Amino acid sequence: MKKIAVLPGDGIGPEIVAATRTVLELKRLTADGLRLEIAEAPVGGAGYAAAGDPLPPATLELARGADAILFGAVGGPKYDALPRPKRPEQALLRLRKELGLFANLRPATLYPELAAASTLKPEVVSGMDILIVRELTGDIYFGQPRGIRTTEAGEREGFDTMRYTEGEIRRIAHTAFGAARRRAKRLCSVDKANVLETSQLWREVVTAVGREYPDVELTHMYVDNAAMQLLRAPKQFDVIVTGNMFGDILSDEASMLTGSIGMLPSASLDSRGKGLYEPIHGSAPDIAGKGVANPLATILSAAMLLRYSLGEAAAADRVERAVRKVLAQGLRTADIAAPGEAKVATSVMGAAVVAALG
Ligand code: NAD
């Protein structure tokens, strides 16, 4: 039996996670009756309120012992004044570090029914289905040395160091090729190899790893061009793999192309496929407690959990098809409703997905 740690967190977290549990707990998700051992623990502001720590030791232990983690969202105005180590978002940073979650997978999928939500023309984005694989633990965000010093001329100078070891590049490349293999088998590696030494090594290592995946078509693109191509013709991409900083920027750009923050899931994986799955949005304090939040990003995160950590690809496909079906049926939470369209509550959307699973 697989163990799932469920960490609802703050704001809309408990609402969207409750709706998602009704999907994940369905035995009929798999042909042989999916059986999961699901346990919940407080995290973020809720962790601080319960145990004085955004990531209480018992929550970390539960996450360590689980095969996968479903995470809601953390944060809220009442925690904003806490000292940094007690802030809700520390829970996520510490979980990533403690569990060695180095690969961030962010799909940017645009459902044809929601094409009008994008700021781009519907024909440019309708049917877009991109997966961005971002390295999460290295690069200029963590490289040493870094700091602010005073030069000999007496002027202050800020500096950071972009670094990647071969091993770090190799493991994210394997994750990305593996993901591409499960999709349309096209991988675009994004770098800045015309300017940066780090990127030259990145390109060399990704190319070498690619020889182990002859069934996946590998291309390379400079990051400035990738930023343009995402706006010009996003449907050309299947999977994109890139470093931490370029991935930070491109994954936000790609997700905004969909125009629907309540629809986008994500995964952060370790080298053995264990992962933390969460919607890309935050705890939405402005709508918390009203029962109106869109649970689909979290339900789609559970689909990724089934695919990447439990190896249940068929069940993941079924959940994703059920989400498409409820959109086709016209169900809309407030965030994805067009003006004048009827809006449904979080629990109604969750129940509709369960019903659409058949
Ligand atoms: P947010 O993503 O919480 O909300 C932005 C806007 O999108 C809000 O208007 C919100 O109502 C709406 N929205 C978000 N998710 C929605 C959903 N599922 N259904 C319907 N509408 C939705 O971002 P924010 O307002 O910048 O941040 C709020 C809090 O969340 C802050 O404390 C921030 O630190 C935290 N945060 C947490 C995470 C995380 O847990 N991973 C990520 C981002 C922000």
Short mmCIF file of C-alpha atoms in Angstrom, two decimals, residues 100-105 133-136 172 175 267-270:
data_model
loop_
_atom_site.label_atom_id
_atom_site.label_comp_id
_atom_site.label_asym_id
_atom_site.label_seq_id
_atom_site.Cartn_x
_atom_site.Cartn_y
_atom_site.Cartn_z
CA GLY A 100 16.17 16.44 -2.15
CA LEU A 101 13.43 17.60 -4.53
CA PHE A 102 15.60 18.93 -7.38
CA ALA A 103 13.29 18.68 -10.39
CA ASN A 104 10.32 21.00 -10.76
CA LEU A 105 7.77 19.96 -13.36
CA VAL A 133 11.25 20.89 -16.28
CA ARG A 134 13.21 23.32 -14.13
CA GLU A 135 16.27 22.42 -12.05
CA LEU A 136 15.45 23.60 -8.54
CA ILE A 172 17.78 16.84 -14.38
CA THR A 175 14.19 13.49 -15.45
CA ALA A 267 5.48 18.50 -9.14
CA SER A 268 8.87 18.61 -7.42
CA LEU A 269 10.67 15.28 -7.69
CA ASP A 270 13.72 13.58 -6.20
#
